Amino acid sequence: MANRASHLFARESDRGSKVALIFERETYTFADLAKRVRHAAGGLAALGIAKGTRVGLMVPSSPDFIVMQQALFALGAVVSPLNIFYRTNEVAHAIASCALEHVVMPVDLRDRIPNRSASTPSLKSVVLIEGAIDDDDRFASLIAAMAESTPPTDLVAVADEDVAMLLLTSATTGKSKGVMLTAGNLTANYDRTPEWLRLDGSAVILCALPLYNTFGLNQCINAMLVTGATMVLLPRFDAAKCIKAIERYGCTFLPAVPTMLQKIIDDPAAASGALRSINRIMTGGAPVPAALLTRVLNATGADTVVLTGYGLTEATALVTLTPVRLGPDGEVEHGRTIGRVLDGMTLGIMDDAGQLLEPGAVGEIVVRGPNLMRGYLNAPDDSAAALAGGWLHSGDLGYIDAEGYAFIVDRKKDVIIRGGQNIYPADIEEVLYQVAGVAEAAVVGRADDVLGEVPVAFVALLPGANVSAQLLAARCEVELARYKQPAEIHFLPELPKGSTGKILRRELKPRALAMA
């Protein structure tokens, strides 16, 4: 059966007494989680939530998130995890984009819910996990509903084509949309991820990722439930607490974006041997520089497998994967590759006319397979454009070499056209990252009266690093054609990032204009 809660109840059956989750030193077995899920499902059903009901889940990283998610799955509801840092207008947009009928949240986030208005006509109620409610009829108490309900004994039947999750695309490019992922999408991608990552029931996963994001949903929660592994969950990322948790619980698998890895490795405790239990790391969202990889392997052990990949919410999750290795020259092998396409999918490079290109040619990265979303909710034109010709059009520019390794050149919309010549920011950023002491780098375009656009670089340095703009400019002069060299280089303490650690170029563009 395709019901997404079936993994949890299978683990209750085959290893119910095993510790599934550790959170703030409290332990929960698979049987504990399954019991909680049944009771929560009974309460949610009593509030009118059933198969196909669209429900927002705005819950911090905690056991409550997992219990609520699995209870909603058990009922056949459609789950939309929401960023817990959304403000009221962002919550309103999420409700409207995903036509949410209910939102589940803790009482201390209730002030984020917008008043009833024409902008949120679908919303019927807000379900408070705990705490008292007042006379505002927008709110319902799950605790009260659970007390009056009978836990269901069977999972609701779900077909492969039924929508199981509605995920908001990243808001880094304007207003987000609801991505419809079916139960079949999740089976084809989420459930195969542990196999691709070589995870099994012996793994101890450290999760310091936000659970409302695909990275945490897939490589933490789902990996735990599919394999029967134990997951150590932190309420938020903190480098020192990550190190302590790894040492205390013998964590073996660390999923983290490169900025998280950098902060963990920068902590003095990382050199104490506390990370030696880690034997597998999954990262993504940015290249792993050779200097960072060297420090990671020094801290965890030379045999640690470091993996990077490429994924898209519209493609469910992972699309490519590759180990990140140091070559004999001390540089990362296939330095900027995102890896080869995973089993069951096809990766291609397409030109603007919709023709697939030969190896080495730059074009738009396109994906085909059983993992492609059904489409964007209530957005037929956007859906048709994104899935034109049966391919998912990523909006990323790249190429595939003769060995099948894929490389991202840049986002289509991030291409800078200077005097009629295309500049890909990643080319400049790669040079900047090669300079010792550079922690982060991003390049954006700024309007120019003569040339149309010029590239402007923003750089953040490692603590104690002594790097000047003149030094970086000199390196660019050596490594880059003149038209690619940054018009200006500015330093910031840290580059702005979204919740997943991705650098937000859109926040740098106004700075580039203001500094002109």
Short mmCIF file of C-alpha atoms in Angstrom, two decimals:
data_model
loop_
_atom_site.label_atom_id
_atom_site.label_comp_id
_atom_site.label_asym_id
_atom_site.label_seq_id
_atom_site.Cartn_x
_atom_site.Cartn_y
_atom_site.Cartn_z
CA MET A 1 0.00 0.00 0.00
CA ALA A 2 1.21 3.51 -0.81
CA ASN A 3 0.13 5.09 2.49
CA ARG A 4 3.18 7.00 3.69
CA ALA A 5 2.68 5.95 7.33
CA SER A 6 3.11 2.27 6.43
CA HIS A 7 6.87 2.40 7.06
CA LEU A 8 6.40 3.45 10.68
CA PHE A 9 3.95 0.62 11.40
CA ALA A 10 6.21 -1.88 9.65
CA ARG A 11 9.03 -0.78 11.97
CA GLU A 12 6.68 -1.11 14.97
CA SER A 13 6.11 -4.70 13.85
CA ASP A 14 9.68 -5.74 13.13
CA ARG A 15 11.65 -3.69 15.71
CA GLY A 16 9.14 -1.97 17.96
CA SER A 17 11.42 -1.85 21.00
CA LYS A 18 14.34 -0.25 19.15
CA VAL A 19 15.05 3.43 19.81
CA ALA A 20 13.83 5.38 16.80
CA LEU A 21 14.30 8.94 18.01
CA ILE A 22 16.42 10.81 20.53
CA PHE A 23 15.41 14.39 21.27
CA GLU A 24 16.87 16.45 24.11
CA ARG A 25 17.97 13.21 25.84
CA GLU A 26 14.45 11.74 25.69
CA THR A 27 14.16 8.47 23.75
CA TYR A 28 11.23 7.18 21.69
CA THR A 29 11.00 3.64 20.35
CA PHE A 30 9.25 2.83 17.09
CA ALA A 31 6.38 1.43 19.17
CA ASP A 32 6.19 4.70 21.14
CA LEU A 33 5.95 6.72 17.94
CA ALA A 34 3.35 4.41 16.41
CA LYS A 35 1.14 4.64 19.52
CA ARG A 36 1.35 8.44 19.53
CA VAL A 37 0.55 8.55 15.83
CA ARG A 38 -2.58 6.44 16.26
CA HIS A 39 -3.93 8.72 19.00
CA ALA A 40 -3.08 11.86 17.03
CA ALA A 41 -4.76 10.43 13.93
CA GLY A 42 -7.92 9.79 15.96
CA GLY A 43 -7.97 13.40 17.15
CA LEU A 44 -7.30 14.83 13.71
CA ALA A 45 -10.05 12.66 12.20
CA ALA A 46 -12.48 13.93 14.83
CA LEU A 47 -11.72 17.47 13.62
CA GLY A 48 -12.74 16.57 10.08
CA ILE A 49 -9.38 15.73 8.55
CA ALA A 50 -9.64 12.83 6.11
CA LYS A 51 -8.25 11.49 2.84
CA GLY A 52 -7.33 14.34 0.50
CA THR A 53 -7.66 17.09 3.12
CA ARG A 54 -4.87 19.64 2.61
CA VAL A 55 -3.14 20.39 5.91
CA GLY A 56 -0.28 22.75 6.69
CA LEU A 57 2.19 21.50 9.30
CA MET A 58 3.88 24.46 11.00
CA VAL A 59 5.68 22.69 13.82
CA PRO A 60 9.30 23.17 15.02
CA SER A 61 11.80 20.32 14.74
CA SER A 62 10.62 18.00 17.50
CA PRO A 63 8.88 14.64 17.98
CA ASP A 64 5.59 16.50 17.52
CA PHE A 65 6.47 17.22 13.89
CA ILE A 66 7.07 13.55 13.14
CA VAL A 67 3.95 12.39 14.99
CA MET A 68 1.72 14.94 13.27
CA GLN A 69 3.20 14.21 9.83
CA GLN A 70 2.72 10.47 10.19
CA ALA A 71 -0.78 10.86 11.66
CA LEU A 72 -1.82 12.97 8.69
CA PHE A 73 -0.31 10.41 6.32
CA ALA A 74 -2.20 7.63 8.13
CA LEU A 75 -5.46 9.45 7.35
CA GLY A 76 -4.49 9.92 3.70
CA ALA A 77 -4.31 13.70 4.13
CA VAL A 78 -2.08 15.90 1.97
CA VAL A 79 0.74 17.34 4.07
CA SER A 80 2.34 20.78 3.52
CA PRO A 81 5.28 21.42 5.87
CA LEU A 82 5.58 25.16 6.52
CA ASN A 83 8.63 27.16 7.50
CA ILE A 84 8.30 27.98 11.20
CA PHE A 85 9.93 31.37 10.60
CA TYR A 86 7.21 32.53 8.22
CA ARG A 87 5.58 35.76 9.24
CA THR A 88 1.83 36.32 8.94
CA ASN A 89 1.83 37.44 5.31
CA GLU A 90 4.02 34.48 4.31
CA VAL A 91 1.69 32.06 6.10
CA ALA A 92 -1.24 33.65 4.28
CA HIS A 93 0.56 33.15 0.97
CA ALA A 94 1.29 29.50 1.83
CA ILE A 95 -2.35 28.89 2.76
CA ALA A 96 -3.49 30.44 -0.51
CA SER A 97 -0.84 28.73 -2.70
CA CYS A 98 -1.64 25.28 -1.32
CA ALA A 99 -5.38 25.89 -0.69
CA LEU A 100 -4.84 24.65 2.86
CA GLU A 101 -7.94 23.68 4.81
CA HIS A 102 -6.27 23.30 8.20
CA VAL A 103 -2.95 24.27 9.75
CA VAL A 104 -1.46 22.29 12.65
CA MET A 105 0.84 24.22 14.98
CA PRO A 106 1.88 24.73 18.62
CA VAL A 107 0.03 27.40 20.52
CA ASP A 108 3.05 29.73 20.68
CA LEU A 109 2.95 30.21 16.88
CA ARG A 110 -0.74 31.07 16.70
CA ASP A 111 -0.06 34.79 16.28
CA ARG A 112 1.35 34.02 12.81
CA ILE A 113 -2.07 32.98 11.51
CA PRO A 114 -3.81 35.64 9.44
CA ASN A 115 -7.35 36.72 10.18
CA ARG A 116 -10.01 35.28 7.93
CA SER A 117 -10.05 37.21 4.68
CA ALA A 118 -10.64 36.87 0.98
CA SER A 119 -6.97 35.91 0.58
CA THR A 120 -7.35 32.66 2.58
CA PRO A 121 -10.82 31.34 1.71
CA SER A 122 -9.83 27.68 1.96
CA LEU A 123 -8.83 27.79 5.64
CA LYS A 124 -11.34 26.10 7.95
CA SER A 125 -9.44 25.85 11.21
CA VAL A 126 -6.09 26.03 12.95
CA VAL A 127 -5.36 22.95 15.04
CA LEU A 128 -3.37 23.73 18.18
CA ILE A 129 -1.31 20.79 19.37
CA GLU A 130 -1.41 21.89 23.00
CA GLY A 131 -2.52 24.78 25.18
CA ALA A 132 -5.80 26.49 25.86
CA ILE A 133 -7.90 28.13 23.16
CA ASP A 134 -10.24 31.08 23.47
CA ASP A 135 -13.49 32.01 21.78
CA ASP A 136 -11.83 32.59 18.41
CA ASP A 137 -13.51 29.96 16.23
CA ARG A 138 -10.50 29.76 13.93
CA PHE A 139 -8.76 27.54 16.48
CA ALA A 140 -9.38 23.92 17.51
CA SER A 141 -7.74 21.89 20.28
CA LEU A 142 -6.12 18.61 19.26
CA ILE A 143 -5.83 17.58 22.91
CA ALA A 144 -9.59 17.92 23.37
CA ALA A 145 -10.28 16.08 20.12
CA MET A 146 -7.94 13.22 21.05
CA ALA A 147 -9.69 12.80 24.41
CA GLU A 148 -13.02 12.25 22.66
CA SER A 149 -11.79 10.09 19.76
CA THR A 150 -10.98 6.45 19.11
CA PRO A 151 -7.61 5.79 17.43
CA PRO A 152 -8.03 4.21 13.98
CA THR A 153 -6.93 0.61 13.56
CA ASP A 154 -6.19 0.70 9.82
CA LEU A 155 -4.37 3.02 7.48
CA VAL A 156 -6.44 4.76 4.82
CA ALA A 157 -5.92 3.26 1.37
CA VAL A 158 -3.81 5.54 -0.84
CA ALA A 159 -3.06 5.04 -4.54
CA ASP A 160 0.23 5.87 -6.24
CA GLU A 161 -1.40 8.72 -8.17
CA ASP A 162 -2.87 10.36 -5.04
CA VAL A 163 -1.17 13.58 -3.92
CA ALA A 164 0.56 12.96 -0.58
CA MET A 165 2.58 16.15 -0.10
CA LEU A 166 2.30 19.75 -1.20
CA LEU A 167 5.68 21.41 -0.86
CA LEU A 168 6.28 25.10 -1.35
CA THR A 169 9.07 25.86 -3.78
CA SER A 170 11.91 27.98 -2.45
CA ALA A 171 10.85 31.59 -1.98
CA THR A 172 14.27 32.77 -3.21
CA THR A 173 12.80 33.62 -6.62
CA GLY A 174 9.63 35.44 -5.67
CA LYS A 175 6.29 34.04 -4.63
CA SER A 176 6.38 30.28 -4.14
CA LYS A 177 3.98 27.67 -5.51
CA GLY A 178 2.62 24.40 -4.19
CA VAL A 179 4.40 21.39 -5.70
CA MET A 180 2.11 18.35 -5.88
CA LEU A 181 4.05 15.18 -5.02
CA THR A 182 2.17 11.91 -5.30
CA ALA A 183 2.57 8.81 -3.17
CA GLY A 184 4.17 7.20 -6.21
CA ASN A 185 6.69 10.06 -6.51
CA LEU A 186 7.72 9.56 -2.90
CA THR A 187 8.01 5.79 -3.27
CA ALA A 188 10.20 6.22 -6.36
CA ASN A 189 12.53 8.76 -4.79
CA TYR A 190 12.29 9.14 -1.00
CA ASP A 191 12.13 5.40 -0.40
CA ARG A 192 15.13 4.68 -2.60
CA THR A 193 17.31 7.37 -1.04
CA PRO A 194 18.66 5.15 1.79
CA GLU A 195 19.74 2.61 -0.82
CA TRP A 196 21.50 5.32 -2.84
CA LEU A 197 23.19 6.65 0.31
CA ARG A 198 24.07 3.13 1.55
CA LEU A 199 22.14 3.57 4.81
CA ASP A 200 20.64 0.71 6.78
CA GLY A 201 19.15 0.00 10.20
CA SER A 202 22.53 0.25 11.92
CA ALA A 203 22.86 3.94 11.07
CA VAL A 204 22.58 6.69 13.67
CA ILE A 205 21.45 9.85 11.89
CA LEU A 206 22.20 13.30 13.25
CA CYS A 207 19.46 15.65 12.09
CA ALA A 208 20.13 19.36 12.58
CA LEU A 209 18.24 20.28 9.42
CA PRO A 210 14.83 21.97 9.41
CA LEU A 211 12.16 19.30 9.05
CA TYR A 212 9.98 21.44 6.79
CA ASN A 213 12.59 21.14 4.03
CA THR A 214 13.00 18.24 1.60
CA PHE A 215 16.53 17.53 2.86
CA GLY A 216 15.31 16.88 6.41
CA LEU A 217 12.06 15.20 5.35
CA ASN A 218 13.86 12.72 3.12
CA GLN A 219 17.28 12.04 4.57
CA CYS A 220 16.26 12.25 8.21
CA ILE A 221 12.64 11.30 8.90
CA ASN A 222 12.03 9.05 5.90
CA ALA A 223 15.47 7.42 6.09
CA MET A 224 14.81 6.56 9.75
CA LEU A 225 11.43 5.00 8.98
CA VAL A 226 12.45 3.11 5.84
CA THR A 227 15.59 1.55 7.35
CA GLY A 228 14.78 1.36 11.05
CA ALA A 229 17.78 3.55 11.87
CA THR A 230 17.97 5.74 14.97
CA MET A 231 17.73 9.50 14.52
CA VAL A 232 19.18 12.08 16.90
CA LEU A 233 17.15 15.24 16.39
CA LEU A 234 18.28 18.73 17.36
CA PRO A 235 15.69 21.53 17.61
CA ARG A 236 17.94 23.79 15.53
CA PHE A 237 21.43 23.86 14.08
CA ASP A 238 24.20 24.69 16.52
CA ALA A 239 27.72 23.55 15.68
CA ALA A 240 28.81 22.88 19.26
CA LYS A 241 25.63 20.91 20.02
CA CYS A 242 26.07 18.89 16.85
CA ILE A 243 29.56 17.87 17.93
CA LYS A 244 28.38 16.93 21.42
CA ALA A 245 25.50 14.87 20.03
CA ILE A 246 27.73 13.05 17.56
CA GLU A 247 30.14 12.11 20.33
CA ARG A 248 27.46 11.20 22.88
CA TYR A 249 25.36 8.98 20.61
CA GLY A 250 27.95 7.72 18.15
CA CYS A 251 26.22 9.25 15.12
CA THR A 252 27.32 7.68 11.84
CA PHE A 253 25.46 9.74 9.21
CA LEU A 254 25.50 13.51 8.92
CA PRO A 255 23.29 15.24 6.31
CA ALA A 256 24.28 18.91 6.15
CA VAL A 257 24.71 21.79 3.71
CA PRO A 258 28.31 23.02 3.22
CA THR A 259 27.82 26.06 5.46
CA MET A 260 26.82 23.74 8.31
CA LEU A 261 29.87 21.55 7.71
CA GLN A 262 32.09 24.61 7.69
CA LYS A 263 30.77 25.79 11.06
CA ILE A 264 31.10 22.33 12.61
CA ILE A 265 34.69 21.98 11.40
CA ASP A 266 35.54 25.53 12.52
CA ASP A 267 34.55 24.67 16.11
CA PRO A 268 37.67 23.81 18.16
CA ALA A 269 35.94 20.70 19.54
CA ALA A 270 35.91 19.16 16.05
CA ALA A 271 39.64 18.47 16.31
CA SER A 272 39.25 16.48 19.53
CA GLY A 273 38.19 13.21 17.91
CA ALA A 274 34.51 13.80 18.70
CA LEU A 275 33.52 13.27 15.05
CA ARG A 276 35.24 9.93 14.53
CA SER A 277 32.01 7.93 14.56
CA ILE A 278 30.80 9.69 11.39
CA ASN A 279 31.35 7.44 8.38
CA ARG A 280 29.02 9.05 5.86
CA ILE A 281 28.17 12.69 5.09
CA MET A 282 25.61 13.96 2.59
CA THR A 283 25.81 17.55 1.48
CA GLY A 284 24.51 19.68 -1.37
CA GLY A 285 23.45 23.14 -2.43
CA ALA A 286 27.01 24.33 -3.07
CA PRO A 287 30.38 22.83 -4.09
CA VAL A 288 32.61 21.37 -1.39
CA PRO A 289 35.97 23.17 -1.62
CA ALA A 290 39.10 21.03 -1.35
CA ALA A 291 40.19 22.87 1.81
CA LEU A 292 36.91 22.09 3.57
CA LEU A 293 36.93 18.45 2.44
CA THR A 294 40.48 18.03 3.74
CA ARG A 295 39.50 19.37 7.16
CA VAL A 296 36.36 17.21 7.26
CA LEU A 297 38.34 14.04 6.53
CA ASN A 298 40.96 15.00 9.11
CA ALA A 299 38.23 15.34 11.73
CA THR A 300 36.14 12.28 10.85
CA GLY A 301 38.69 9.92 9.38
CA ALA A 302 40.08 9.31 5.91
CA ASP A 303 37.55 6.54 5.21
CA THR A 304 34.52 8.80 5.64
CA VAL A 305 32.39 8.89 2.51
CA VAL A 306 31.35 12.42 1.59
CA LEU A 307 28.53 12.63 -0.95
CA THR A 308 27.08 15.55 -2.82
CA GLY A 309 24.16 15.69 -5.17
CA TYR A 310 21.58 17.72 -6.98
CA GLY A 311 17.90 17.74 -6.29
CA LEU A 312 14.73 19.64 -7.03
CA THR A 313 11.48 19.83 -5.10
CA GLU A 314 9.66 19.37 -8.42
CA ALA A 315 11.62 16.12 -8.89
CA THR A 316 10.68 15.00 -5.35
CA ALA A 317 14.24 15.14 -4.03
CA LEU A 318 17.54 13.69 -5.27
CA VAL A 319 18.35 13.50 -8.98
CA THR A 320 22.13 13.01 -9.02
CA LEU A 321 24.73 11.83 -6.54
CA THR A 322 28.51 11.50 -6.40
CA PRO A 323 31.24 10.89 -3.82
CA VAL A 324 33.49 13.89 -3.24
CA ARG A 325 37.10 12.75 -3.23
CA LEU A 326 40.53 14.33 -3.10
CA GLY A 327 42.80 13.46 -6.00
CA PRO A 328 46.56 12.85 -5.79
CA ASP A 329 47.12 16.58 -6.37
CA GLY A 330 45.06 17.48 -3.30
CA GLU A 331 42.24 18.93 -5.38
CA VAL A 332 38.66 17.63 -5.49
CA GLU A 333 38.18 15.15 -8.31
CA HIS A 334 35.57 16.29 -10.83
CA GLY A 335 35.53 19.46 -8.71
CA ARG A 336 32.24 21.04 -9.70
CA THR A 337 30.26 17.97 -10.71
CA ILE A 338 26.85 17.26 -9.22
CA GLY A 339 27.36 13.62 -10.11
CA ARG A 340 25.62 11.12 -12.35
CA VAL A 341 21.89 10.67 -12.60
CA LEU A 342 20.38 8.12 -10.21
CA ASP A 343 18.65 4.87 -11.18
CA GLY A 344 15.23 5.19 -12.74
CA MET A 345 15.69 8.76 -13.99
CA THR A 346 17.03 10.38 -17.14
CA LEU A 347 19.05 13.60 -17.14
CA GLY A 348 19.48 15.68 -20.27
CA ILE A 349 20.69 19.05 -21.51
CA MET A 350 18.25 20.94 -23.72
CA ASP A 351 18.47 24.05 -25.85
CA ASP A 352 15.83 26.78 -26.14
CA ALA A 353 14.24 24.97 -29.07
CA GLY A 354 13.60 21.87 -26.97
CA GLN A 355 16.36 19.77 -28.55
CA LEU A 356 18.62 17.55 -26.45
CA LEU A 357 22.30 18.50 -26.74
CA GLU A 358 25.46 16.46 -27.09
CA PRO A 359 27.95 15.92 -24.23
CA GLY A 360 29.84 19.08 -23.31
CA ALA A 361 27.27 21.53 -24.68
CA VAL A 362 25.75 24.02 -22.23
CA GLY A 363 21.97 24.20 -21.99
CA GLU A 364 19.12 23.79 -19.54
CA ILE A 365 19.22 20.75 -17.27
CA VAL A 366 16.08 18.64 -17.75
CA VAL A 367 14.90 15.55 -15.87
CA ARG A 368 12.51 12.72 -16.68
CA GLY A 369 11.27 9.85 -14.51
CA PRO A 370 8.64 8.58 -12.04
CA ASN A 371 9.77 11.19 -9.52
CA LEU A 372 8.41 14.20 -11.44
CA MET A 373 5.71 16.18 -9.67
CA ARG A 374 2.13 16.08 -10.87
CA GLY A 375 2.41 19.84 -11.25
CA TYR A 376 1.89 23.08 -9.35
CA LEU A 377 -1.44 23.29 -7.54
CA ASN A 378 -3.93 25.53 -9.34
CA ALA A 379 -1.25 26.78 -11.73
CA PRO A 380 -1.82 24.98 -15.05
CA ASP A 381 0.25 27.36 -17.17
CA ASP A 382 3.27 27.18 -14.85
CA SER A 383 2.87 23.39 -14.66
CA ALA A 384 2.74 23.03 -18.43
CA ALA A 385 5.87 25.17 -18.84
CA ALA A 386 7.80 23.30 -16.15
CA LEU A 387 6.85 19.86 -17.55
CA ALA A 388 6.90 20.65 -21.26
CA GLY A 389 7.51 17.62 -23.45
CA GLY A 390 7.46 15.25 -20.46
CA TRP A 391 10.67 16.71 -19.05
CA LEU A 392 11.05 18.78 -15.90
CA HIS A 393 12.76 22.01 -16.92
CA SER A 394 15.01 22.91 -13.99
CA GLY A 395 15.93 26.48 -14.85
CA ASP A 396 19.57 25.51 -14.23
CA LEU A 397 22.22 25.79 -16.93
CA GLY A 398 24.76 23.02 -17.18
CA TYR A 399 26.34 20.29 -19.25
CA ILE A 400 27.04 16.56 -19.10
CA ASP A 401 30.50 15.29 -19.98
CA ALA A 402 31.36 12.16 -21.95
CA GLU A 403 31.52 10.09 -18.75
CA GLY A 404 28.01 11.06 -17.69
CA TYR A 405 29.04 13.55 -15.00
CA ALA A 406 26.75 16.57 -14.83
CA PHE A 407 27.91 20.09 -14.07
CA ILE A 408 25.89 23.18 -13.18
CA VAL A 409 27.06 26.36 -14.84
CA ASP A 410 24.41 28.55 -13.23
CA ARG A 411 20.76 29.42 -12.98
CA LYS A 412 19.41 30.73 -16.30
CA LYS A 413 18.19 33.90 -14.65
CA ASP A 414 21.57 34.51 -12.96
CA VAL A 415 23.47 34.78 -16.23
CA ILE A 416 25.13 38.20 -16.49
CA ILE A 417 25.33 39.68 -19.98
CA ARG A 418 28.21 42.13 -20.19
CA GLY A 419 28.60 43.86 -23.50
CA GLY A 420 26.76 41.02 -25.23
CA GLN A 421 28.90 38.29 -23.66
CA ASN A 422 27.45 35.78 -21.20
CA ILE A 423 29.08 35.51 -17.78
CA TYR A 424 28.23 32.62 -15.48
CA PRO A 425 28.70 33.68 -11.83
CA ALA A 426 29.89 30.20 -10.85
CA ASP A 427 33.00 30.68 -13.00
CA ILE A 428 34.02 33.72 -10.95
CA GLU A 429 32.97 32.19 -7.64
CA GLU A 430 35.14 29.15 -8.30
CA VAL A 431 38.20 31.37 -8.63
CA LEU A 432 37.35 33.29 -5.45
CA TYR A 433 36.91 30.05 -3.50
CA GLN A 434 40.41 28.99 -4.50
CA VAL A 435 41.91 31.80 -2.43
CA ALA A 436 42.87 30.63 1.06
CA GLY A 437 40.74 32.30 3.69
CA VAL A 438 37.59 32.68 1.57
CA ALA A 439 34.62 31.04 3.31
CA GLU A 440 31.79 32.16 1.05
CA ALA A 441 31.51 33.89 -2.32
CA ALA A 442 28.66 34.97 -4.54
CA VAL A 443 28.53 37.04 -7.71
CA VAL A 444 25.54 39.01 -8.97
CA GLY A 445 24.90 41.30 -11.90
CA ARG A 446 24.50 45.08 -11.58
CA ALA A 447 23.06 47.31 -14.28
CA ASP A 448 25.61 49.39 -16.18
CA ASP A 449 24.80 52.24 -18.54
CA VAL A 450 27.49 51.24 -21.02
CA LEU A 451 27.86 47.48 -20.79
CA GLY A 452 24.32 46.51 -19.77
CA GLU A 453 25.51 44.55 -16.72
CA VAL A 454 28.72 44.03 -14.80
CA PRO A 455 29.54 41.32 -12.23
CA VAL A 456 29.90 42.33 -8.58
CA ALA A 457 31.39 39.89 -6.06
CA PHE A 458 30.56 39.51 -2.36
CA VAL A 459 32.92 37.57 -0.12
CA ALA A 460 32.91 36.38 3.50
CA LEU A 461 36.22 35.35 5.07
CA LEU A 462 37.16 32.66 7.55
CA PRO A 463 37.89 33.94 11.07
CA GLY A 464 41.32 35.54 11.23
CA ALA A 465 41.86 35.49 7.48
CA ASN A 466 43.76 38.42 5.97
CA VAL A 467 42.54 38.73 2.39
CA SER A 468 42.18 42.02 0.52
CA ALA A 469 40.04 42.98 -2.45
CA GLN A 470 43.24 43.69 -4.34
CA LEU A 471 44.45 40.13 -3.80
CA LEU A 472 41.16 38.68 -5.02
CA ALA A 473 41.11 40.98 -8.03
CA ALA A 474 44.66 39.98 -8.93
CA ARG A 475 43.67 36.30 -8.78
CA CYS A 476 40.71 36.99 -11.07
CA GLU A 477 42.98 38.82 -13.52
CA VAL A 478 45.11 35.70 -13.75
CA GLU A 479 42.30 33.15 -13.93
CA LEU A 480 39.53 34.90 -15.88
CA ALA A 481 39.04 36.61 -19.20
CA ARG A 482 38.81 40.37 -18.81
CA TYR A 483 35.08 40.58 -19.41
CA LYS A 484 34.46 38.08 -16.57
CA GLN A 485 36.46 39.95 -13.94
CA PRO A 486 34.33 41.51 -11.17
CA ALA A 487 33.81 45.26 -11.44
CA GLU A 488 33.86 45.41 -7.63
CA ILE A 489 34.55 43.10 -4.71
CA HIS A 490 32.87 43.69 -1.35
CA PHE A 491 33.30 41.95 2.00
CA LEU A 492 30.51 40.94 4.37
CA PRO A 493 30.75 39.12 7.73
CA GLU A 494 28.46 36.42 6.30
CA LEU A 495 26.49 36.14 3.09
CA PRO A 496 22.68 36.06 3.40
CA LYS A 497 21.15 32.57 3.25
CA GLY A 498 17.79 30.88 3.20
CA SER A 499 16.69 28.26 5.73
CA THR A 500 18.49 25.48 3.84
CA GLY A 501 21.82 27.34 3.81
CA LYS A 502 21.58 28.42 0.16
CA ILE A 503 23.09 31.85 -0.52
CA LEU A 504 20.38 34.33 -1.45
CA ARG A 505 21.56 36.24 -4.50
CA ARG A 506 18.36 38.30 -4.54
CA GLU A 507 19.41 39.94 -1.26
CA LEU A 508 22.82 40.80 -2.65
CA LYS A 509 21.59 42.50 -5.81
CA PRO A 510 20.20 45.59 -4.01
CA ARG A 511 23.50 45.89 -2.13
CA ALA A 512 25.41 45.82 -5.39
CA LEU A 513 23.23 48.63 -6.73
CA ALA A 514 23.55 50.69 -3.54
CA MET A 515 27.34 50.38 -3.58
CA ALA A 516 27.64 51.64 -7.16
#
